[in-house]
Coordinates of C-alpha atoms and ligand atoms in Angstrom, one line a residue:
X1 CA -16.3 -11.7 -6.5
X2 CA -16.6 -11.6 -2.7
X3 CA -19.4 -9.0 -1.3
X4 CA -17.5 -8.7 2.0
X5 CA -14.1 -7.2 3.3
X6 CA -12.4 -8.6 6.4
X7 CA -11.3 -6.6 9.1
X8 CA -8.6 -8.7 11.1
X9 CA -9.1 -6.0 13.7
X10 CA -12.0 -8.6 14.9
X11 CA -9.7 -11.7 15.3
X12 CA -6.1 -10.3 16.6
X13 CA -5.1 -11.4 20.0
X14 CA -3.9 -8.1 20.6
X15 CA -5.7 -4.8 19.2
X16 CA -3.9 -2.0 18.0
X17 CA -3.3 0.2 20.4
X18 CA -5.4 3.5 19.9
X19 CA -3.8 6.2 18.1
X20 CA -3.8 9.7 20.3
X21 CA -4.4 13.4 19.7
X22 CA -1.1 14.7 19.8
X23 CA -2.6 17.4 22.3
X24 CA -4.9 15.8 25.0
X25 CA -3.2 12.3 24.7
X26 CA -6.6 10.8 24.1
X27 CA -7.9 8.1 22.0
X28 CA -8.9 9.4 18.6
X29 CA -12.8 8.7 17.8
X30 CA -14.0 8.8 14.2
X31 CA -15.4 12.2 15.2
X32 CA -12.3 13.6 15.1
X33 CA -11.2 11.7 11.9
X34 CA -14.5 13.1 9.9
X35 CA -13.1 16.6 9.4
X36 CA -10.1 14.7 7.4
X37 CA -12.2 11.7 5.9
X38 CA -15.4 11.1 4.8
X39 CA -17.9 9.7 7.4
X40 CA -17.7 6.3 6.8
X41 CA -14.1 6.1 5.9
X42 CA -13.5 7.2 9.9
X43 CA -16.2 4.8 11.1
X44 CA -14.4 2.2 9.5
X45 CA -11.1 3.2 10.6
X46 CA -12.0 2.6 14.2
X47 CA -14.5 -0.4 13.6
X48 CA -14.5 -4.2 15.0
X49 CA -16.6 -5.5 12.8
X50 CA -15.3 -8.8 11.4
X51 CA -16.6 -8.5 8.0
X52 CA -18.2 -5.3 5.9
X53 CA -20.5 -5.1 3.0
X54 CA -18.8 -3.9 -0.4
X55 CA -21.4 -1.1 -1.4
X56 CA -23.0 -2.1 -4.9
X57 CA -21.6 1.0 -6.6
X58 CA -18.1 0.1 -5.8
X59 CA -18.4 -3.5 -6.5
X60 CA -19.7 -2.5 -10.2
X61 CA -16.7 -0.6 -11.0
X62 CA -14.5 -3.2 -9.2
X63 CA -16.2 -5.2 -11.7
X64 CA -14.0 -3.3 -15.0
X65 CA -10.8 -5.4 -13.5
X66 CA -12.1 -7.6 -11.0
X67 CA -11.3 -10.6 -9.8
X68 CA -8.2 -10.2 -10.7
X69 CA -6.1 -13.6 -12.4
X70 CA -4.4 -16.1 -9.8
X71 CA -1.2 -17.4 -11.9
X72 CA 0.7 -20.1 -11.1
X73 CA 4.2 -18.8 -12.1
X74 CA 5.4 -21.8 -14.0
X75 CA 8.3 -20.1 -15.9
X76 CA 9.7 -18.6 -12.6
X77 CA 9.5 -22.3 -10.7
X78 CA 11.5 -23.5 -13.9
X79 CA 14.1 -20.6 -14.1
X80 CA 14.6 -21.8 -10.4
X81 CA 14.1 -25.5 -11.0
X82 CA 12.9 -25.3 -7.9
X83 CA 10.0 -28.0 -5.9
X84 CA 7.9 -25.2 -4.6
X85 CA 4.8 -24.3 -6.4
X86 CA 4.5 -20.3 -7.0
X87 CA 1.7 -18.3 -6.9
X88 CA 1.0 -14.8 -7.8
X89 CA -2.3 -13.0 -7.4
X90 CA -2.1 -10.2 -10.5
X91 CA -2.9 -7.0 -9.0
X92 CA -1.1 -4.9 -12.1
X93 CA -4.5 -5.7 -14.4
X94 CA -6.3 -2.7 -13.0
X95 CA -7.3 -0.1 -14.8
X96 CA -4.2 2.2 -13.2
X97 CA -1.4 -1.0 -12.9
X98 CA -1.9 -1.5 -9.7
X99 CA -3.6 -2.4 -6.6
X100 CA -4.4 1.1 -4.9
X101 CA -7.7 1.8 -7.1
X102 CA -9.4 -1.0 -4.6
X103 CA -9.4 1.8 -1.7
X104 CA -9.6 4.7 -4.3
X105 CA -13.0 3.9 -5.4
X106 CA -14.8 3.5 -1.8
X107 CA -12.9 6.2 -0.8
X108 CA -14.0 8.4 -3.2
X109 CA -17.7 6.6 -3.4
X110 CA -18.2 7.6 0.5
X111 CA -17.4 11.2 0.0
X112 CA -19.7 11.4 -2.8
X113 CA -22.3 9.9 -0.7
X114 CA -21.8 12.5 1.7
X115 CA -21.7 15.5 -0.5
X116 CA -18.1 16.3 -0.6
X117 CA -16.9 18.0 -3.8
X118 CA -13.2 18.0 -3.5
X119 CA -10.3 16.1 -2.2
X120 CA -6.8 16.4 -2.0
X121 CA -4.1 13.7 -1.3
X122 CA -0.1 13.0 -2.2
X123 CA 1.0 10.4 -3.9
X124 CA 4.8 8.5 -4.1
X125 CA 5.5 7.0 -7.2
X126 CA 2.1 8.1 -9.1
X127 CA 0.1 5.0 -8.2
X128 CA -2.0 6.1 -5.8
X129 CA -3.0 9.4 -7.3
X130 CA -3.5 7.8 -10.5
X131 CA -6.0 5.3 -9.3
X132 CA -7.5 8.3 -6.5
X133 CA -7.6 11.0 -10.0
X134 CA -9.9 8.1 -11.9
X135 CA -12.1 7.4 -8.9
X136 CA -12.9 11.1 -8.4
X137 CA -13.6 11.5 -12.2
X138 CA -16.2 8.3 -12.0
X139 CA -17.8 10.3 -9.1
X140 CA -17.7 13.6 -10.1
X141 CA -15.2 15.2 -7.6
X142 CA -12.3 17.4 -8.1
X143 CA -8.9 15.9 -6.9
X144 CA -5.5 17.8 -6.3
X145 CA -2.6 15.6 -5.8
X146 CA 0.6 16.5 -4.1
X147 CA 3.6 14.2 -5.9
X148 CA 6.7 13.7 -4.1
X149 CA 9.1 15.7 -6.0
X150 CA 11.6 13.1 -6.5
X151 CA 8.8 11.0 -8.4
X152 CA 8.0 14.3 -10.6
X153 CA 11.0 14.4 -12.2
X154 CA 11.5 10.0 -12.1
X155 CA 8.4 9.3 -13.4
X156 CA 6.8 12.4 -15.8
X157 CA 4.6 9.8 -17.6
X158 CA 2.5 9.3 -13.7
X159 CA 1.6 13.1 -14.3
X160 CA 0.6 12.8 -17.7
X161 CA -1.7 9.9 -16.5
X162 CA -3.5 11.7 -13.4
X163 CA -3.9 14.8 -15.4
X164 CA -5.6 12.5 -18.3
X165 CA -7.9 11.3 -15.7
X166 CA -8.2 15.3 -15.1
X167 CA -6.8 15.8 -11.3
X168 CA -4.6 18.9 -10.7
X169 CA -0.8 17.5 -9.9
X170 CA 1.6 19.5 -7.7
X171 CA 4.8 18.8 -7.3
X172 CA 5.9 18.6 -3.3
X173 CA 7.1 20.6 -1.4
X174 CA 5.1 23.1 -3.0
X175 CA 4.6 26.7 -2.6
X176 CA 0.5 25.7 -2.7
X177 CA 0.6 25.3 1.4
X178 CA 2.0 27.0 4.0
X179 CA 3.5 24.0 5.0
X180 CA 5.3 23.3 1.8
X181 CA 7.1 26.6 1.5
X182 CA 8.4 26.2 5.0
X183 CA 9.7 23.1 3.8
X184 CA 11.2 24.4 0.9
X185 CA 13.3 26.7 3.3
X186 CA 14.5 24.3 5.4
X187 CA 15.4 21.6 3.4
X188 CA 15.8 23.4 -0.5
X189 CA 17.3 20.6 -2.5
X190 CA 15.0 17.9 -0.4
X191 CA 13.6 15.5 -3.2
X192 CA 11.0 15.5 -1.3
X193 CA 9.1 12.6 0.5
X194 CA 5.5 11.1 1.0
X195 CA 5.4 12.3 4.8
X196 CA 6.0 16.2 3.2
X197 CA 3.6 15.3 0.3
X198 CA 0.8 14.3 3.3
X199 CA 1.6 17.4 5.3
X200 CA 0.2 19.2 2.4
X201 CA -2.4 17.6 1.4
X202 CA -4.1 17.3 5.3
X203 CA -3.6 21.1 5.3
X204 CA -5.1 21.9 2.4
X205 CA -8.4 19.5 3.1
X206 CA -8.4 21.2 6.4
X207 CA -8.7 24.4 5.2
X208 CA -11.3 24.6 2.1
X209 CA -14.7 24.1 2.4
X210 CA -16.5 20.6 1.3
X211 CA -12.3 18.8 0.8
X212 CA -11.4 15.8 2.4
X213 CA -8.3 14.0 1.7
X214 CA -8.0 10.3 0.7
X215 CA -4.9 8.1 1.7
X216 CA -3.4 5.2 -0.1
X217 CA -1.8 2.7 2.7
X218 CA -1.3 2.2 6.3
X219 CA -4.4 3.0 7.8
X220 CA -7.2 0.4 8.7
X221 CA -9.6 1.1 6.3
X222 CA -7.2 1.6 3.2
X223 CA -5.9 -2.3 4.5
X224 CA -9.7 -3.4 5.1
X225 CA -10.6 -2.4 1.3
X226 CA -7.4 -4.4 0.2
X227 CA -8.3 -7.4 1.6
X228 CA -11.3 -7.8 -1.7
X229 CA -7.3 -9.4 -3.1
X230 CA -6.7 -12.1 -0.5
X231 CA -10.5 -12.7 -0.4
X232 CA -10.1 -13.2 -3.7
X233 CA -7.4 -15.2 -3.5
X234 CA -8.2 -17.7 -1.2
X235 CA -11.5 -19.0 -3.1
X236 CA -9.2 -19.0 -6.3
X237 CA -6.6 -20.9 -3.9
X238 CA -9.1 -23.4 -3.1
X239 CA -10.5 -23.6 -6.6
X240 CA -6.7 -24.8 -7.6
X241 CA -6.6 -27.2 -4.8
X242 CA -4.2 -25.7 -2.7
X243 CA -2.9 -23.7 0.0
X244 CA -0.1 -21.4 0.7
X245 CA 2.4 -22.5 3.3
X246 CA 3.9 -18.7 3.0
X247 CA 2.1 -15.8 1.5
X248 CA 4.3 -12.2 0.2
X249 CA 3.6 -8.4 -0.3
X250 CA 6.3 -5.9 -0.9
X251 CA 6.1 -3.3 1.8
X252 CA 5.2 0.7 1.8
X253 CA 2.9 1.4 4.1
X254 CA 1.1 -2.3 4.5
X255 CA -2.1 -2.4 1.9
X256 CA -1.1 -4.6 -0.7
X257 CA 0.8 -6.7 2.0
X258 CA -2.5 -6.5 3.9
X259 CA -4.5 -6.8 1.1
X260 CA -3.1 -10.2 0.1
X261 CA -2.2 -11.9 4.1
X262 CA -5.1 -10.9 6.1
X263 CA -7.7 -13.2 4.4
X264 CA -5.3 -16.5 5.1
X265 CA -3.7 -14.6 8.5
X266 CA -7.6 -14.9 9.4
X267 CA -7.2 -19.4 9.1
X268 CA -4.1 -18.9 11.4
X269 CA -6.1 -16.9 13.9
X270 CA -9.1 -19.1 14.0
X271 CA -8.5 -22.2 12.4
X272 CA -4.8 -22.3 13.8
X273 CA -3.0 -22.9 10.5
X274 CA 0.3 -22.2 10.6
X275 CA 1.1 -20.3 7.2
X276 CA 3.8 -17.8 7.1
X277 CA 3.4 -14.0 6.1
X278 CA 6.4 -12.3 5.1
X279 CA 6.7 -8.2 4.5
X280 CA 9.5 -7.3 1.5
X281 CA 10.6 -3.5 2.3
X282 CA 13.2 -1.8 0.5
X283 CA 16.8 -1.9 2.8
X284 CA 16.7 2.1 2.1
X285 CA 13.8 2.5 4.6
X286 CA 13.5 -0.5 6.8
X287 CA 10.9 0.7 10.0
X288 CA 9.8 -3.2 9.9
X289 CA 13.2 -4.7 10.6
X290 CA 15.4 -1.5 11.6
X291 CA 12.6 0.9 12.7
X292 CA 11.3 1.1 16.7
X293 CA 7.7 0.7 18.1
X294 CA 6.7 3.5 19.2
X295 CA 4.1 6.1 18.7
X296 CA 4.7 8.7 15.7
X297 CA 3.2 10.9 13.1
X298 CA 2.2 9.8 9.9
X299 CA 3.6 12.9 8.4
X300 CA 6.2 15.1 8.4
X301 CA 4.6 18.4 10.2
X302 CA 2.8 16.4 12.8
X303 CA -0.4 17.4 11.7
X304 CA -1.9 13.5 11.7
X305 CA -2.7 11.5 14.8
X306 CA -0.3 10.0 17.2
X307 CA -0.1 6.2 15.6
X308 CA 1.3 3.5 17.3
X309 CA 3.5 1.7 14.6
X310 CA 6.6 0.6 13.9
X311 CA 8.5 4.2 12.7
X312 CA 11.9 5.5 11.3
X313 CA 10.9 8.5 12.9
X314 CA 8.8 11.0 11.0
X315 CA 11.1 13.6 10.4
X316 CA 12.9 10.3 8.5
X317 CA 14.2 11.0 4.6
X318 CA 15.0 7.7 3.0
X319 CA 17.2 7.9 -0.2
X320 CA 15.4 8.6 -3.7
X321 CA 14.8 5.0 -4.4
X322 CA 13.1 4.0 -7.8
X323 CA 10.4 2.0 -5.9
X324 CA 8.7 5.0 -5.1
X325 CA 5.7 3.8 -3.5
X326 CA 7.9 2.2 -0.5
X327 CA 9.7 5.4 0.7
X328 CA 7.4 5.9 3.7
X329 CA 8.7 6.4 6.9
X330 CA 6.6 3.9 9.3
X331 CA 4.1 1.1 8.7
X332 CA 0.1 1.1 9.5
X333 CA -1.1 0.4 13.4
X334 CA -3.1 -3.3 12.5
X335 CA 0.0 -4.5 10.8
X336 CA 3.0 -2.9 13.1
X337 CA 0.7 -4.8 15.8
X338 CA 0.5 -8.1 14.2
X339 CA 4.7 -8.1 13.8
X340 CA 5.5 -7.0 17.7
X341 CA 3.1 -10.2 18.0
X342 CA 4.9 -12.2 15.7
X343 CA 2.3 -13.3 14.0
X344 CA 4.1 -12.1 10.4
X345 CA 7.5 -11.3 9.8
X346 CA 9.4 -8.6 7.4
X347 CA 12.9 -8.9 5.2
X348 CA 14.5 -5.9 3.4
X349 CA 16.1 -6.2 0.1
X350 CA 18.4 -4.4 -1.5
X351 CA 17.7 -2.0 -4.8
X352 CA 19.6 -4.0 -7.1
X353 CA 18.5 -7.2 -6.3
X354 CA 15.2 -6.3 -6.4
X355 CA 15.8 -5.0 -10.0
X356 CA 17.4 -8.6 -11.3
X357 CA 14.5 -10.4 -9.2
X358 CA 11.8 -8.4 -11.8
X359 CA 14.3 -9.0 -14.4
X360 CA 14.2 -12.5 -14.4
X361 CA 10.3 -12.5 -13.6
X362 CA 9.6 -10.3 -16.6
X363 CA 12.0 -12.8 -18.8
X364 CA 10.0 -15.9 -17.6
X365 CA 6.3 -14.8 -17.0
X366 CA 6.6 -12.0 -19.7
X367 CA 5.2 -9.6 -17.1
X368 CA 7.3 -6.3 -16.5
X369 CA 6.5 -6.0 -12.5
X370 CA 6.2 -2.5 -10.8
X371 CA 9.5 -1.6 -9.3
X372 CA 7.8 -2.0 -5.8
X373 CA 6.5 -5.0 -6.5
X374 CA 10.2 -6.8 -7.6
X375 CA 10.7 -6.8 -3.6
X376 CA 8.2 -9.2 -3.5
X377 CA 9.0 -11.3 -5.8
X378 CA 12.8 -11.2 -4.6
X379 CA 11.6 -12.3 -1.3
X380 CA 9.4 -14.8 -3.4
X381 CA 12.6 -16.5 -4.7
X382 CA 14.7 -16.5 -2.0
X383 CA 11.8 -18.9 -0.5
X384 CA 11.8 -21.1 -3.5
X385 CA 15.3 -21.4 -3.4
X386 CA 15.3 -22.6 0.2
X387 CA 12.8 -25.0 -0.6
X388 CA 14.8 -26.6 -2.8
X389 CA 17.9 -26.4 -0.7
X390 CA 15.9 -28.0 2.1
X391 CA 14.5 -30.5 -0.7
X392 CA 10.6 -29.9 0.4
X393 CA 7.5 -29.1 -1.4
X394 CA 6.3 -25.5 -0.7
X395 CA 3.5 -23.4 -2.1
X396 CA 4.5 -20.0 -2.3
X397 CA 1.7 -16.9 -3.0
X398 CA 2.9 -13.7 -3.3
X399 CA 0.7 -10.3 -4.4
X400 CA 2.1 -8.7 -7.8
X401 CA 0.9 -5.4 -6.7
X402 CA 1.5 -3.6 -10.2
X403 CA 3.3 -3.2 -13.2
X404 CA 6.3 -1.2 -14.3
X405 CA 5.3 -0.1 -17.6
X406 CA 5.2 3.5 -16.5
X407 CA 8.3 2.9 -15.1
X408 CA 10.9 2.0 -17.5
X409 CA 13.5 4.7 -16.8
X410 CA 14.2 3.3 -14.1
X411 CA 14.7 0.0 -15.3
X412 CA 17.1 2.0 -17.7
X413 CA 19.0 3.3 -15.0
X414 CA 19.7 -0.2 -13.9
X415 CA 21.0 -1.2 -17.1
X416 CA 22.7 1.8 -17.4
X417 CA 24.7 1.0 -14.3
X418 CA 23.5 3.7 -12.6
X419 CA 21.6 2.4 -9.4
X420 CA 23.1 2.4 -6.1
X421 CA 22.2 -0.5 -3.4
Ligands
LIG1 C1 1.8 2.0 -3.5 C2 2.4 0.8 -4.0 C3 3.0 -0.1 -3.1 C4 3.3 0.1 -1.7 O1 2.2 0.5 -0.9 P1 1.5 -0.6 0.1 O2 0.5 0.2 0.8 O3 2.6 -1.0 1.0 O4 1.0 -1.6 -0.7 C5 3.5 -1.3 -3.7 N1 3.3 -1.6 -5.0 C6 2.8 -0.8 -5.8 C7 2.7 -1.2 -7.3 C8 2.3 0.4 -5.4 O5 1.7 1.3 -6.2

């Protein structure tokens, strides 16, 4: 298991640009960050250090799970009788099903270390609050969770599990914040959505003593403690003797696409290898391919920094998709960068054939993939099947993020007819 995470921040040709208080127009420093996150969650948000130590508490419980299994999808490249060789890197083994308890544990782990005894955060489809409920229980802190409304009533079995794991759930917008029942007013059949759910969470860490609030993608250091999966991956990579020509994450807010590119983005910056890294978002809330770069809020209220980043504006309310955990408005700073440089690119799928793309991949590898994750491995097959179109050998490694086990009503919906594009 590596000891170190990689912070591309070090290699990119271009930096992200700083993000801004909304008031003076100046750079944020993790000063400001530290009333919101612990201390060395904001020092690591703003670092340039190429590579940071994993602290030996985290890397024992990463040990429960960790590493995770590098398949080589055998039954899918026969389903597709296809020449490329395809890889997935099984994220959906955790402890929660899927990849967001790699951030939850430091996260919690530093506000621990710093004395913090609460902390709030939202979550989309149930993931990250699951995976942030456990982590606060294996440190000792108390966790309320915000969940996007929409997910509440989708997905009652995410509750069940972060209240298990003993966190308080709320659905959002709530009456809890001042915040949420203005919401409420304004929009009062909203289903809700994450950037809501993160207005209320920031205000309530703002406001109680000894709370600070944990999030589950787009920011630097939520991508930095991802990349323990492509770290991962690229040892196990080398252990099978080969190397991906294109590497895949589905798309929310960046961390499991992060997570899984950055390590082999970091051969193309340095080494000059020319692999491909492709972003699968959901077509009902495109920022990588329909959104504009430009600077925005990362919630709702305007209550977080200004963040440079590809956006559909934050006031933005994408459809109640079933992939919960992609129905965020803009994409992190490091990766938003990194596709105004080219240096990746993005495709959006459609709902349905996302669905028949985890259909087909839980037929043949017997895994039933997180509704998030079947953009991946959508995107996954459409490269296959140009390989063999084009008649070339191509090896193909895309990040199975987590499974849908939880999530079987919506599978039913789709059989049931009942999912809209
Ligand atoms: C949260 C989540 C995502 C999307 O978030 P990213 O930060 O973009 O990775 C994708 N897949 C699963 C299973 C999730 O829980």
């Amino acid at each position: 298991m590596p000891t170190q995470w990689y912070n591309i921040v070090a290699d990119m040709p271009q930096p992200p640009q700083p993000m801004l208080d909304p008031q003076t127009r100046k750079p944020i420093t993790a000063e400001d960050l530290t009333s919101l996150f612990s201390e060395q969650s904001a020092r690591q948000e703003l670092t340039t250090e190429r590579f940071i130590d994993i602290p030996d508490e985290v890397r024992d419980l990463y040990r429960i799970w960790r590493p995770t299994p590098l398949v080589r999808a055998s039954g899918l490249e026969k389903a597709l009788d296809t020449p490329a060789k395809i890889y997935f890197k099984n994220e959906s083994i955790s402890p929660v099903g899927s990849h967001k308890l790699n951030s939850a544990i430091p996260q919690a782990y530093y506000c621990k270390q710093q004395g913090i005894r609460h902390m709030t955060t939202e979550t989309g489809a149930g993931q990250w609050g699951s995976a942030l409920s456990i982590a606060c229980k294996h440190f000792g802190l108390d966790l309320t969770v915000f969940m996007v409304n929409s997910s509440y009533e989708q997905k009652p079995y995410r509750k069940s599990v972060m209240r298990t794991y003993g966190a308080d759930v709320i659905p959002s917008p709530s009456p809890a914040t001042e915040v949420g029942r203005e919401l409420r007013e304004r929009f009062p059949n909203t289903p809700g959505s994450l950037g809501m759910a993160i207005s209320e969470a920031v205000e309530l860490a703002l406001n109680q003593p000894d709370t600070r609030y944990g999030i589950g993608s787009t920011m630097n250091h939520v991508c930095l403690h991802q990349t323990i999966i492509g770290e991962e991956a690229r040892k196990q990579m080398e252990i099978a003797g080969d190397y991906p020509d294109v590497v895949i994450g589905c798309f929310g807010g960046g961390s499991n696409f992060s997570g899984i590119a950055f390590p082999f983005m970091r051969d193309n910056l340095c080494n000059g290898n020319k692999t491909r890294f492709v972003a699968a978002e959901p077509e009902a809330c495109p920022k990588l391919t329909k959104g504009r770069f430009e600077y925005d809020f990362g919630d709702t209220e305007g209550f977080t920094p200004l963040i440079p980043m590809y956006t559909l504006g934050h006031d933005f309310e994408p459809a109640a998709i079933h992939a919960g955990g992609l129905r965020y408005h803009g994409a992190g700073a490091v990766v938003s960068q990194l596709l105004k440089d080219h240096l990746m690119e993005a495709v959006d799928v459609n709902q349905l054939d996302s669905f028949k793309a985890g259909i087909l991949f839980s037929q043949v590898e017997g895994i039933i993939p997180a509704p998030e994750s079947t953009h991946a491995i959508y995107a996954a097959i459409q490269e296959a099947l140009r390989a063999k179109e084009e008649g070339v050998e191509r090896t193909i490694l895309f990040c199975l993020s987590g499974h849908g086990l939880i999530d079987m009503a919506s599978y039913d919906r789709y059989f049931a007819g009942e999912l809209k594009q």
